[in-house]
PDB file of N, CA, C and O in Angstrom, chain B, residues numbered from 101:
ATOM      1  N   MET B 101      93.268 105.760 115.522  1.00  0.00           N
ATOM      2  CA  MET B 101      92.291 105.029 114.749  1.00  0.00           C
ATOM      3  C   MET B 101      91.156 104.586 115.818  1.00  0.00           C
ATOM      4  O   MET B 101      91.445 104.183 116.945  1.00  0.00           O
ATOM      5  N   GLU B 102      89.920 104.700 115.367  1.00  0.00           N
ATOM      6  CA  GLU B 102      88.878 104.287 116.200  1.00  0.00           C
ATOM      7  C   GLU B 102      87.925 103.290 115.314  1.00  0.00           C
ATOM      8  O   GLU B 102      87.568 103.568 114.169  1.00  0.00           O
ATOM      9  N   ALA B 103      87.589 102.172 115.959  1.00  0.00           N
ATOM     10  CA  ALA B 103      86.790 101.188 115.253  1.00  0.00           C
ATOM     11  C   ALA B 103      85.295 101.579 115.247  1.00  0.00           C
ATOM     12  O   ALA B 103      84.765 102.146 116.203  1.00  0.00           O
ATOM     13  N   GLN B 104      84.675 101.254 114.153  1.00  0.00           N
ATOM     14  CA  GLN B 104      83.216 101.423 114.069  1.00  0.00           C
ATOM     15  C   GLN B 104      82.515 100.192 114.476  1.00  0.00           C
ATOM     16  O   GLN B 104      83.162  99.146 114.433  1.00  0.00           O
ATOM     17  N   PRO B 105      81.272 100.162 114.871  1.00  0.00           N
ATOM     18  CA  PRO B 105      80.581  98.956 115.208  1.00  0.00           C
ATOM     19  C   PRO B 105      80.654  97.849 114.189  1.00  0.00           C
ATOM     20  O   PRO B 105      80.340  98.059 113.018  1.00  0.00           O
ATOM     21  N   GLY B 106      81.048  96.723 114.599  1.00  0.00           N
ATOM     22  CA  GLY B 106      81.127  95.538 113.744  1.00  0.00           C
ATOM     23  C   GLY B 106      82.519  95.516 112.933  1.00  0.00           C
ATOM     24  O   GLY B 106      82.791  94.541 112.231  1.00  0.00           O
ATOM     25  N   GLN B 107      83.290  96.484 113.032  1.00  0.00           N
ATOM     26  CA  GLN B 107      84.522  96.541 112.290  1.00  0.00           C
ATOM     27  C   GLN B 107      85.548  95.659 112.910  1.00  0.00           C
ATOM     28  O   GLN B 107      85.538  95.465 114.125  1.00  0.00           O
ATOM     29  N   ARG B 108      86.470  95.094 112.093  1.00  0.00           N
ATOM     30  CA  ARG B 108      87.589  94.336 112.574  1.00  0.00           C
ATOM     31  C   ARG B 108      88.908  94.906 111.962  1.00  0.00           C
ATOM     32  O   ARG B 108      88.910  95.549 110.912  1.00  0.00           O
ATOM     33  N   VAL B 109      89.969  94.642 112.646  1.00  0.00           N
ATOM     34  CA  VAL B 109      91.251  95.116 112.225  1.00  0.00           C
ATOM     35  C   VAL B 109      92.058  93.923 111.640  1.00  0.00           C
ATOM     36  O   VAL B 109      91.899  92.771 112.044  1.00  0.00           O
ATOM     37  N   SER B 110      92.897  94.259 110.703  1.00  0.00           N
ATOM     38  CA  SER B 110      93.811  93.250 110.157  1.00  0.00           C
ATOM     39  C   SER B 110      95.153  93.386 110.828  1.00  0.00           C
ATOM     40  O   SER B 110      95.570  94.470 111.237  1.00  0.00           O
ATOM     41  N   LEU B 111      95.827  92.232 110.930  1.00  0.00           N
ATOM     42  CA  LEU B 111      97.147  92.224 111.517  1.00  0.00           C
ATOM     43  C   LEU B 111      98.204  91.708 110.604  1.00  0.00           C
ATOM     44  O   LEU B 111      97.990  90.724 109.896  1.00  0.00           O
ATOM     45  N   ASP B 112      99.331  92.341 110.601  1.00  0.00           N
ATOM     46  CA  ASP B 112     100.542  91.782 109.993  1.00  0.00           C
ATOM     47  C   ASP B 112     101.416  91.404 111.113  1.00  0.00           C
ATOM     48  O   ASP B 112     101.893  92.252 111.867  1.00  0.00           O
ATOM     49  N   LEU B 113     101.641  90.088 111.236  1.00  0.00           N
ATOM     50  CA  LEU B 113     102.503  89.536 112.306  1.00  0.00           C
ATOM     51  C   LEU B 113     103.848  89.188 111.736  1.00  0.00           C
ATOM     52  O   LEU B 113     103.961  88.398 110.799  1.00  0.00           O
ATOM     53  N   TYR B 114     104.875  89.790 112.314  1.00  0.00           N
ATOM     54  CA  TYR B 114     106.288  89.529 111.836  1.00  0.00           C
ATOM     55  C   TYR B 114     106.865  88.479 112.807  1.00  0.00           C
ATOM     56  O   TYR B 114     106.914  88.655 114.024  1.00  0.00           O
ATOM     57  N   ILE B 115     107.283  87.410 112.193  1.00  0.00           N
ATOM     58  CA  ILE B 115     107.721  86.239 112.982  1.00  0.00           C
ATOM     59  C   ILE B 115     109.136  85.879 112.645  1.00  0.00           C
ATOM     60  O   ILE B 115     109.493  85.796 111.470  1.00  0.00           O
ATOM     61  N   ARG B 116     109.960  85.661 113.659  1.00  0.00           N
ATOM     62  CA  ARG B 116     111.285  85.262 113.523  1.00  0.00           C
ATOM     63  C   ARG B 116     111.363  83.835 113.011  1.00  0.00           C
ATOM     64  O   ARG B 116     110.736  82.947 113.589  1.00  0.00           O
ATOM     65  N   GLY B 117     112.114  83.587 111.944  1.00  0.00           N
ATOM     66  CA  GLY B 117     112.203  82.205 111.332  1.00  0.00           C
ATOM     67  C   GLY B 117     111.195  81.928 110.273  1.00  0.00           C
ATOM     68  O   GLY B 117     111.270  80.915 109.579  1.00  0.00           O
ATOM     69  N   PHE B 118     110.235  82.833 110.137  1.00  0.00           N
ATOM     70  CA  PHE B 118     109.175  82.597 109.049  1.00  0.00           C
ATOM     71  C   PHE B 118     109.791  82.957 107.680  1.00  0.00           C
ATOM     72  O   PHE B 118     110.422  84.001 107.508  1.00  0.00           O
ATOM     73  N   VAL B 119     109.581  82.058 106.734  1.00  0.00           N
ATOM     74  CA  VAL B 119     110.033  82.270 105.339  1.00  0.00           C
ATOM     75  C   VAL B 119     108.862  82.112 104.489  1.00  0.00           C
ATOM     76  O   VAL B 119     108.216  81.064 104.497  1.00  0.00           O
ATOM     77  N   GLN B 120     108.541  83.168 103.711  1.00  0.00           N
ATOM     78  CA  GLN B 120     107.300  83.058 102.854  1.00  0.00           C
ATOM     79  C   GLN B 120     107.497  81.895 101.857  1.00  0.00           C
ATOM     80  O   GLN B 120     108.471  81.864 101.105  1.00  0.00           O
ATOM     81  N   GLY B 121     106.612  81.009 101.873  1.00  0.00           N
ATOM     82  CA  GLY B 121     106.621  79.855 100.968  1.00  0.00           C
ATOM     83  C   GLY B 121     105.531  78.789 101.272  1.00  0.00           C
ATOM     84  O   GLY B 121     104.814  78.859 102.270  1.00  0.00           O
ATOM     85  N   GLU B 122     105.460  77.861 100.408  1.00  0.00           N
ATOM     86  CA  GLU B 122     104.445  76.896 100.526  1.00  0.00           C
ATOM     87  C   GLU B 122     104.610  76.054 101.862  1.00  0.00           C
ATOM     88  O   GLU B 122     105.673  75.505 102.154  1.00  0.00           O
ATOM     89  N   GLY B 123     103.568  76.004 102.580  1.00  0.00           N
ATOM     90  CA  GLY B 123     103.441  75.259 103.848  1.00  0.00           C
ATOM     91  C   GLY B 123     103.961  75.941 105.069  1.00  0.00           C
ATOM     92  O   GLY B 123     103.811  75.420 106.174  1.00  0.00           O
ATOM     93  N   GLU B 124     104.581  77.112 104.910  1.00  0.00           N
ATOM     94  CA  GLU B 124     105.103  77.875 106.047  1.00  0.00           C
ATOM     95  C   GLU B 124     103.986  78.436 106.951  1.00  0.00           C
ATOM     96  O   GLU B 124     104.081  78.382 108.177  1.00  0.00           O
ATOM     97  N   ARG B 125     102.925  78.978 106.317  1.00  0.00           N
ATOM     98  CA  ARG B 125     101.807  79.532 107.150  1.00  0.00           C
ATOM     99  C   ARG B 125     101.190  78.404 107.973  1.00  0.00           C
ATOM    100  O   ARG B 125     100.880  78.594 109.149  1.00  0.00           O
ATOM    101  N   GLU B 126     101.016  77.274 107.385  1.00  0.00           N
ATOM    102  CA  GLU B 126     100.395  76.136 108.076  1.00  0.00           C
ATOM    103  C   GLU B 126     101.304  75.671 109.228  1.00  0.00           C
ATOM    104  O   GLU B 126     100.827  75.241 110.278  1.00  0.00           O
ATOM    105  N   ARG B 127     102.631  75.768 109.003  1.00  0.00           N
ATOM    106  CA  ARG B 127     103.578  75.361 110.072  1.00  0.00           C
ATOM    107  C   ARG B 127     103.489  76.274 111.276  1.00  0.00           C
ATOM    108  O   ARG B 127     103.526  75.772 112.400  1.00  0.00           O
ATOM    109  N   PHE B 128     103.376  77.563 111.117  1.00  0.00           N
ATOM    110  CA  PHE B 128     103.413  78.533 112.110  1.00  0.00           C
ATOM    111  C   PHE B 128     102.011  78.825 112.757  1.00  0.00           C
ATOM    112  O   PHE B 128     101.946  79.209 113.925  1.00  0.00           O
ATOM    113  N   ALA B 129     100.915  78.642 112.004  1.00  0.00           N
ATOM    114  CA  ALA B 129      99.569  79.042 112.359  1.00  0.00           C
ATOM    115  C   ALA B 129      99.158  78.534 113.707  1.00  0.00           C
ATOM    116  O   ALA B 129      98.695  79.355 114.498  1.00  0.00           O
ATOM    117  N   PRO B 130      99.277  77.207 114.084  1.00  0.00           N
ATOM    118  CA  PRO B 130      98.767  76.866 115.380  1.00  0.00           C
ATOM    119  C   PRO B 130      99.462  77.614 116.587  1.00  0.00           C
ATOM    120  O   PRO B 130      98.788  78.005 117.541  1.00  0.00           O
ATOM    121  N   ALA B 131     100.714  77.786 116.526  1.00  0.00           N
ATOM    122  CA  ALA B 131     101.406  78.500 117.604  1.00  0.00           C
ATOM    123  C   ALA B 131     100.971  79.988 117.560  1.00  0.00           C
ATOM    124  O   ALA B 131     100.758  80.576 118.621  1.00  0.00           O
ATOM    125  N   VAL B 132     100.837  80.587 116.422  1.00  0.00           N
ATOM    126  CA  VAL B 132     100.446  82.030 116.341  1.00  0.00           C
ATOM    127  C   VAL B 132      99.050  82.199 116.941  1.00  0.00           C
ATOM    128  O   VAL B 132      98.834  83.099 117.753  1.00  0.00           O
ATOM    129  N   TYR B 133      98.127  81.368 116.564  1.00  0.00           N
ATOM    130  CA  TYR B 133      96.733  81.515 117.105  1.00  0.00           C
ATOM    131  C   TYR B 133      96.709  81.295 118.581  1.00  0.00           C
ATOM    132  O   TYR B 133      95.946  81.970 119.272  1.00  0.00           O
ATOM    133  N   LEU B 134      97.482  80.406 119.103  1.00  0.00           N
ATOM    134  CA  LEU B 134      97.517  80.191 120.583  1.00  0.00           C
ATOM    135  C   LEU B 134      98.115  81.450 121.226  1.00  0.00           C
ATOM    136  O   LEU B 134      97.601  81.897 122.251  1.00  0.00           O
ATOM    137  N   MET B 135      99.133  82.011 120.691  1.00  0.00           N
ATOM    138  CA  MET B 135      99.759  83.244 121.267  1.00  0.00           C
ATOM    139  C   MET B 135      98.777  84.392 121.158  1.00  0.00           C
ATOM    140  O   MET B 135      98.665  85.181 122.096  1.00  0.00           O
ATOM    141  N   LEU B 136      98.078  84.515 120.077  1.00  0.00           N
ATOM    142  CA  LEU B 136      97.048  85.611 119.997  1.00  0.00           C
ATOM    143  C   LEU B 136      95.935  85.390 121.020  1.00  0.00           C
ATOM    144  O   LEU B 136      95.520  86.345 121.677  1.00  0.00           O
ATOM    145  N   ASP B 137      95.458  84.212 121.168  1.00  0.00           N
ATOM    146  CA  ASP B 137      94.411  83.875 122.184  1.00  0.00           C
ATOM    147  C   ASP B 137      94.892  84.227 123.524  1.00  0.00           C
ATOM    148  O   ASP B 137      94.140  84.769 124.333  1.00  0.00           O
ATOM    149  N   ASP B 138      96.214  83.920 123.817  1.00  0.00           N
ATOM    150  CA  ASP B 138      96.740  84.241 125.152  1.00  0.00           C
ATOM    151  C   ASP B 138      96.977  85.708 125.335  1.00  0.00           C
ATOM    152  O   ASP B 138      96.800  86.226 126.437  1.00  0.00           O
ATOM    153  N   THR B 139      97.373  86.400 124.287  1.00  0.00           N
ATOM    154  CA  THR B 139      97.660  87.829 124.436  1.00  0.00           C
ATOM    155  C   THR B 139      96.399  88.688 124.467  1.00  0.00           C
ATOM    156  O   THR B 139      96.292  89.640 125.240  1.00  0.00           O
ATOM    157  N   LEU B 140      95.425  88.318 123.585  1.00  0.00           N
ATOM    158  CA  LEU B 140      94.204  89.180 123.494  1.00  0.00           C
ATOM    159  C   LEU B 140      92.972  88.613 124.116  1.00  0.00           C
ATOM    160  O   LEU B 140      92.018  89.315 124.453  1.00  0.00           O
ATOM    161  N   GLY B 141      93.028  87.301 124.257  1.00  0.00           N
ATOM    162  CA  GLY B 141      91.792  86.598 124.629  1.00  0.00           C
ATOM    163  C   GLY B 141      91.046  86.048 123.414  1.00  0.00           C
ATOM    164  O   GLY B 141      90.966  86.690 122.367  1.00  0.00           O
ATOM    165  N   GLU B 142      90.514  84.869 123.580  1.00  0.00           N
ATOM    166  CA  GLU B 142      89.897  84.292 122.373  1.00  0.00           C
ATOM    167  C   GLU B 142      88.693  85.108 121.861  1.00  0.00           C
ATOM    168  O   GLU B 142      88.492  85.221 120.652  1.00  0.00           O
ATOM    169  N   TYR B 143      87.897  85.673 122.781  1.00  0.00           N
ATOM    170  CA  TYR B 143      86.763  86.470 122.356  1.00  0.00           C
ATOM    171  C   TYR B 143      87.226  87.674 121.458  1.00  0.00           C
ATOM    172  O   TYR B 143      86.627  87.932 120.414  1.00  0.00           O
ATOM    173  N   ASP B 144      88.297  88.399 121.884  1.00  0.00           N
ATOM    174  CA  ASP B 144      88.741  89.549 121.100  1.00  0.00           C
ATOM    175  C   ASP B 144      89.347  89.109 119.805  1.00  0.00           C
ATOM    176  O   ASP B 144      89.221  89.820 118.808  1.00  0.00           O
ATOM    177  N   VAL B 145      90.007  87.961 119.764  1.00  0.00           N
ATOM    178  CA  VAL B 145      90.541  87.478 118.513  1.00  0.00           C
ATOM    179  C   VAL B 145      89.447  87.209 117.483  1.00  0.00           C
ATOM    180  O   VAL B 145      89.568  87.516 116.297  1.00  0.00           O
ATOM    181  N   GLU B 146      88.365  86.614 118.008  1.00  0.00           N
ATOM    182  CA  GLU B 146      87.258  86.208 117.138  1.00  0.00           C
ATOM    183  C   GLU B 146      86.381  87.434 116.737  1.00  0.00           C
ATOM    184  O   GLU B 146      85.826  87.470 115.639  1.00  0.00           O
ATOM    185  N   THR B 147      86.275  88.381 117.601  1.00  0.00           N
ATOM    186  CA  THR B 147      85.359  89.501 117.293  1.00  0.00           C
ATOM    187  C   THR B 147      86.041  90.817 116.794  1.00  0.00           C
ATOM    188  O   THR B 147      85.392  91.634 116.142  1.00  0.00           O
ATOM    189  N   LYS B 148      87.317  91.007 117.097  1.00  0.00           N
ATOM    190  CA  LYS B 148      87.981  92.230 116.771  1.00  0.00           C
ATOM    191  C   LYS B 148      89.031  92.096 115.694  1.00  0.00           C
ATOM    192  O   LYS B 148      89.413  93.104 115.100  1.00  0.00           O
ATOM    193  N   ILE B 149      89.524  90.881 115.407  1.00  0.00           N
ATOM    194  CA  ILE B 149      90.602  90.695 114.420  1.00  0.00           C
ATOM    195  C   ILE B 149      90.006  90.073 113.158  1.00  0.00           C
ATOM    196  O   ILE B 149      89.278  89.080 113.175  1.00  0.00           O
ATOM    197  N   GLY B 150      90.363  90.718 112.097  1.00  0.00           N
ATOM    198  CA  GLY B 150      89.896  90.227 110.723  1.00  0.00           C
ATOM    199  C   GLY B 150      91.062  89.361 110.190  1.00  0.00           C
ATOM    200  O   GLY B 150      91.396  88.325 110.766  1.00  0.00           O
ATOM    201  N   GLY B 151      91.669  89.813 109.076  1.00  0.00           N
ATOM    202  CA  GLY B 151      92.778  89.056 108.457  1.00  0.00           C
ATOM    203  C   GLY B 151      94.035  89.109 109.214  1.00  0.00           C
ATOM    204  O   GLY B 151      94.358  90.124 109.830  1.00  0.00           O
ATOM    205  N   ILE B 152      94.771  88.018 109.187  1.00  0.00           N
ATOM    206  CA  ILE B 152      96.035  87.922 109.753  1.00  0.00           C
ATOM    207  C   ILE B 152      97.029  87.511 108.722  1.00  0.00           C
ATOM    208  O   ILE B 152      96.888  86.473 108.076  1.00  0.00           O
ATOM    209  N   ASP B 153      98.062  88.348 108.564  1.00  0.00           N
ATOM    210  CA  ASP B 153      99.121  88.018 107.573  1.00  0.00           C
ATOM    211  C   ASP B 153     100.402  87.719 108.251  1.00  0.00           C
ATOM    212  O   ASP B 153     100.724  88.413 109.215  1.00  0.00           O
ATOM    213  N   PHE B 154     101.175  86.744 107.840  1.00  0.00           N
ATOM    214  CA  PHE B 154     102.445  86.340 108.428  1.00  0.00           C
ATOM    215  C   PHE B 154     103.554  86.920 107.535  1.00  0.00           C
ATOM    216  O   PHE B 154     103.476  86.875 106.308  1.00  0.00           O
ATOM    217  N   LYS B 155     104.592  87.466 108.194  1.00  0.00           N
ATOM    218  CA  LYS B 155     105.671  88.029 107.500  1.00  0.00           C
ATOM    219  C   LYS B 155     106.951  87.719 108.243  1.00  0.00           C
ATOM    220  O   LYS B 155     106.924  87.515 109.456  1.00  0.00           O
ATOM    221  N   ALA B 156     108.084  87.677 107.534  1.00  0.00           N
ATOM    222  CA  ALA B 156     109.404  87.413 108.163  1.00  0.00           C
ATOM    223  C   ALA B 156     109.780  88.653 108.995  1.00  0.00           C
ATOM    224  O   ALA B 156     109.629  89.776 108.514  1.00  0.00           O
ATOM    225  N   LEU B 157     110.268  88.470 110.237  1.00  0.00           N
ATOM    226  CA  LEU B 157     110.745  89.506 111.053  1.00  0.00           C
ATOM    227  C   LEU B 157     112.036  90.139 110.554  1.00  0.00           C
ATOM    228  O   LEU B 157     113.013  89.426 110.325  1.00  0.00           O
ATOM    229  N   PRO B 158     112.070  91.477 110.378  1.00  0.00           N
ATOM    230  CA  PRO B 158     113.301  92.030 109.832  1.00  0.00           C
ATOM    231  C   PRO B 158     114.446  92.009 110.819  1.00  0.00           C
ATOM    232  O   PRO B 158     114.233  91.807 112.015  1.00  0.00           O
ATOM    233  N   GLU B 159     115.656  92.214 110.334  1.00  0.00           N
ATOM    234  CA  GLU B 159     116.836  92.272 111.196  1.00  0.00           C
ATOM    235  C   GLU B 159     116.676  93.208 112.404  1.00  0.00           C
ATOM    236  O   GLU B 159     117.019  92.837 113.527  1.00  0.00           O
ATOM    237  N   SER B 160     116.136  94.465 112.162  1.00  0.00           N
ATOM    238  CA  SER B 160     115.967  95.433 113.155  1.00  0.00           C
ATOM    239  C   SER B 160     114.498  95.818 113.314  1.00  0.00           C
ATOM    240  O   SER B 160     114.069  96.814 112.732  1.00  0.00           O
ATOM    241  N   PRO B 161     113.699  95.048 114.096  1.00  0.00           N
ATOM    242  CA  PRO B 161     112.274  95.339 114.148  1.00  0.00           C
ATOM    243  C   PRO B 161     111.978  96.707 114.649  1.00  0.00           C
ATOM    244  O   PRO B 161     111.090  97.358 114.099  1.00  0.00           O
ATOM    245  N   GLU B 162     112.647  97.194 115.644  1.00  0.00           N
ATOM    246  CA  GLU B 162     112.401  98.542 116.256  1.00  0.00           C
ATOM    247  C   GLU B 162     112.627  99.636 115.209  1.00  0.00           C
ATOM    248  O   GLU B 162     111.847 100.580 115.082  1.00  0.00           O
ATOM    249  N   GLU B 163     113.742  99.469 114.452  1.00  0.00           N
ATOM    250  CA  GLU B 163     114.032 100.427 113.409  1.00  0.00           C
ATOM    251  C   GLU B 163     112.974 100.478 112.313  1.00  0.00           C
ATOM    252  O   GLU B 163     112.790 101.510 111.666  1.00  0.00           O
ATOM    253  N   SER B 164     112.267  99.337 112.103  1.00  0.00           N
ATOM    254  CA  SER B 164     111.221  99.213 111.095  1.00  0.00           C
ATOM    255  C   SER B 164     109.877  99.729 111.629  1.00  0.00           C
ATOM    256  O   SER B 164     108.884  99.718 110.901  1.00  0.00           O
ATOM    257  N   GLY B 165     109.836 100.171 112.863  1.00  0.00           N
ATOM    258  CA  GLY B 165     108.591 100.657 113.437  1.00  0.00           C
ATOM    259  C   GLY B 165     107.666  99.585 113.998  1.00  0.00           C
ATOM    260  O   GLY B 165     106.516  99.870 114.331  1.00  0.00           O
ATOM    261  N   LEU B 166     108.154  98.369 114.103  1.00  0.00           N
ATOM    262  CA  LEU B 166     107.340  97.330 114.682  1.00  0.00           C
ATOM    263  C   LEU B 166     107.240  97.322 116.183  1.00  0.00           C
ATOM    264  O   LEU B 166     108.151  97.779 116.874  1.00  0.00           O
ATOM    265  N   ARG B 167     106.197  96.833 116.670  1.00  0.00           N
ATOM    266  CA  ARG B 167     105.993  96.792 118.134  1.00  0.00           C
ATOM    267  C   ARG B 167     105.931  95.366 118.652  1.00  0.00           C
ATOM    268  O   ARG B 167     105.413  94.513 117.931  1.00  0.00           O
ATOM    269  N   PRO B 168     106.419  95.036 119.850  1.00  0.00           N
ATOM    270  CA  PRO B 168     106.324  93.672 120.380  1.00  0.00           C
ATOM    271  C   PRO B 168     104.949  93.132 120.657  1.00  0.00           C
ATOM    272  O   PRO B 168     104.042  93.901 120.974  1.00  0.00           O
ATOM    273  N   LEU B 169     104.777  91.938 120.557  1.00  0.00           N
ATOM    274  CA  LEU B 169     103.459  91.228 120.746  1.00  0.00           C
ATOM    275  C   LEU B 169     102.836  91.616 122.122  1.00  0.00           C
ATOM    276  O   LEU B 169     101.628  91.848 122.149  1.00  0.00           O
ATOM    277  N   PRO B 170     103.552  91.701 123.238  1.00  0.00           N
ATOM    278  CA  PRO B 170     102.887  92.083 124.479  1.00  0.00           C
ATOM    279  C   PRO B 170     102.194  93.425 124.421  1.00  0.00           C
ATOM    280  O   PRO B 170     101.333  93.662 125.269  1.00  0.00           O
ATOM    281  N   GLU B 171     102.484  94.312 123.512  1.00  0.00           N
ATOM    282  CA  GLU B 171     101.853  95.574 123.347  1.00  0.00           C
ATOM    283  C   GLU B 171     100.529  95.546 122.575  1.00  0.00           C
ATOM    284  O   GLU B 171      99.773  96.517 122.555  1.00  0.00           O
ATOM    285  N   LEU B 172     100.282  94.398 121.944  1.00  0.00           N
ATOM    286  CA  LEU B 172      99.139  94.277 121.052  1.00  0.00           C
ATOM    287  C   LEU B 172      97.809  94.464 121.769  1.00  0.00           C
ATOM    288  O   LEU B 172      96.903  95.081 121.210  1.00  0.00           O
ATOM    289  N   ALA B 173      97.663  93.961 122.972  1.00  0.00           N
ATOM    290  CA  ALA B 173      96.370  94.103 123.695  1.00  0.00           C
ATOM    291  C   ALA B 173      96.107  95.555 123.967  1.00  0.00           C
ATOM    292  O   ALA B 173      94.954  95.967 123.843  1.00  0.00           O
ATOM    293  N   THR B 174      97.093  96.385 124.333  1.00  0.00           N
ATOM    294  CA  THR B 174      96.872  97.776 124.576  1.00  0.00           C
ATOM    295  C   THR B 174      96.464  98.481 123.256  1.00  0.00           C
ATOM    296  O   THR B 174      95.544  99.299 123.271  1.00  0.00           O
ATOM    297  N   VAL B 175      97.108  98.190 122.152  1.00  0.00           N
ATOM    298  CA  VAL B 175      96.776  98.790 120.894  1.00  0.00           C
ATOM    299  C   VAL B 175      95.379  98.443 120.477  1.00  0.00           C
ATOM    300  O   VAL B 175      94.681  99.340 120.003  1.00  0.00           O
ATOM    301  N   ILE B 176      94.886  97.183 120.611  1.00  0.00           N
ATOM    302  CA  ILE B 176      93.565  96.768 120.277  1.00  0.00           C
ATOM    303  C   ILE B 176      92.538  97.434 121.199  1.00  0.00           C
ATOM    304  O   ILE B 176      91.496  97.910 120.747  1.00  0.00           O
ATOM    305  N   ASP B 177      92.841  97.459 122.462  1.00  0.00           N
ATOM    306  CA  ASP B 177      91.959  98.042 123.365  1.00  0.00           C
ATOM    307  C   ASP B 177      91.763  99.520 123.034  1.00  0.00           C
ATOM    308  O   ASP B 177      90.638 100.017 123.093  1.00  0.00           O
ATOM    309  N   GLY B 178      92.831 100.226 122.689  1.00  0.00           N
ATOM    310  CA  GLY B 178      92.785 101.611 122.337  1.00  0.00           C
ATOM    311  C   GLY B 178      91.889 101.849 121.110  1.00  0.00           C
ATOM    312  O   GLY B 178      91.157 102.837 121.043  1.00  0.00           O
ATOM    313  N   ILE B 179      91.961 100.970 120.192  1.00  0.00           N
ATOM    314  CA  ILE B 179      91.172 101.064 118.924  1.00  0.00           C
ATOM    315  C   ILE B 179      89.653 100.854 119.255  1.00  0.00           C
ATOM    316  O   ILE B 179      88.798 101.553 118.710  1.00  0.00           O
ATOM    317  N   PHE B 180      89.364  99.954 120.087  1.00  0.00           N
ATOM    318  CA  PHE B 180      87.954  99.539 120.321  1.00  0.00           C
ATOM    319  C   PHE B 180      87.321 100.169 121.564  1.00  0.00           C
ATOM    320  O   PHE B 180      86.140  99.947 121.832  1.00  0.00           O
ATOM    321  N   SER B 181      88.086 100.946 122.319  1.00  0.00           N
ATOM    322  CA  SER B 181      87.537 101.579 123.542  1.00  0.00           C
ATOM    323  C   SER B 181      86.672 102.720 123.089  1.00  0.00           C
ATOM    324  O   SER B 181      87.027 103.432 122.149  1.00  0.00           O
ATOM    325  N   PRO B 182      85.539 102.912 123.737  1.00  0.00           N
ATOM    326  CA  PRO B 182      84.680 104.132 123.463  1.00  0.00           C
ATOM    327  C   PRO B 182      85.384 105.421 123.782  1.00  0.00           C
ATOM    328  O   PRO B 182      85.934 105.555 124.875  1.00  0.00           O
ATOM    329  N   LYS B 183      85.393 106.378 122.878  1.00  0.00           N
ATOM    330  CA  LYS B 183      85.991 107.593 123.163  1.00  0.00           C
ATOM    331  C   LYS B 183      84.943 108.615 123.779  1.00  0.00           C
ATOM    332  O   LYS B 183      83.764 108.598 123.427  1.00  0.00           O
ATOM    333  N   PRO B 184      85.420 109.468 124.679  1.00  0.00           N
ATOM    334  CA  PRO B 184      84.539 110.379 125.258  1.00  0.00           C
ATOM    335  C   PRO B 184      84.089 111.470 124.283  1.00  0.00           C
ATOM    336  O   PRO B 184      83.309 112.346 124.655  1.00  0.00           O
TER     337      PRO B 184
END
């Protein structure tokens, strides 16, 4: 995937202990945004990330095809890097 100028990507973040329900997003949001700012940098979060959806982490994340948060910066950089 390659981003077009001005395009943003949406994220589905799978969180251990998250239960879909009233008030859960608000409970997790401050920590999630701090972790994203730390992982990607505040500028990239504000300019490259569109929607962010929170979901419960499945029992076997690797078997579900999920990738750990530390890999996110590499994935985002790959999407937004100019291609030769």
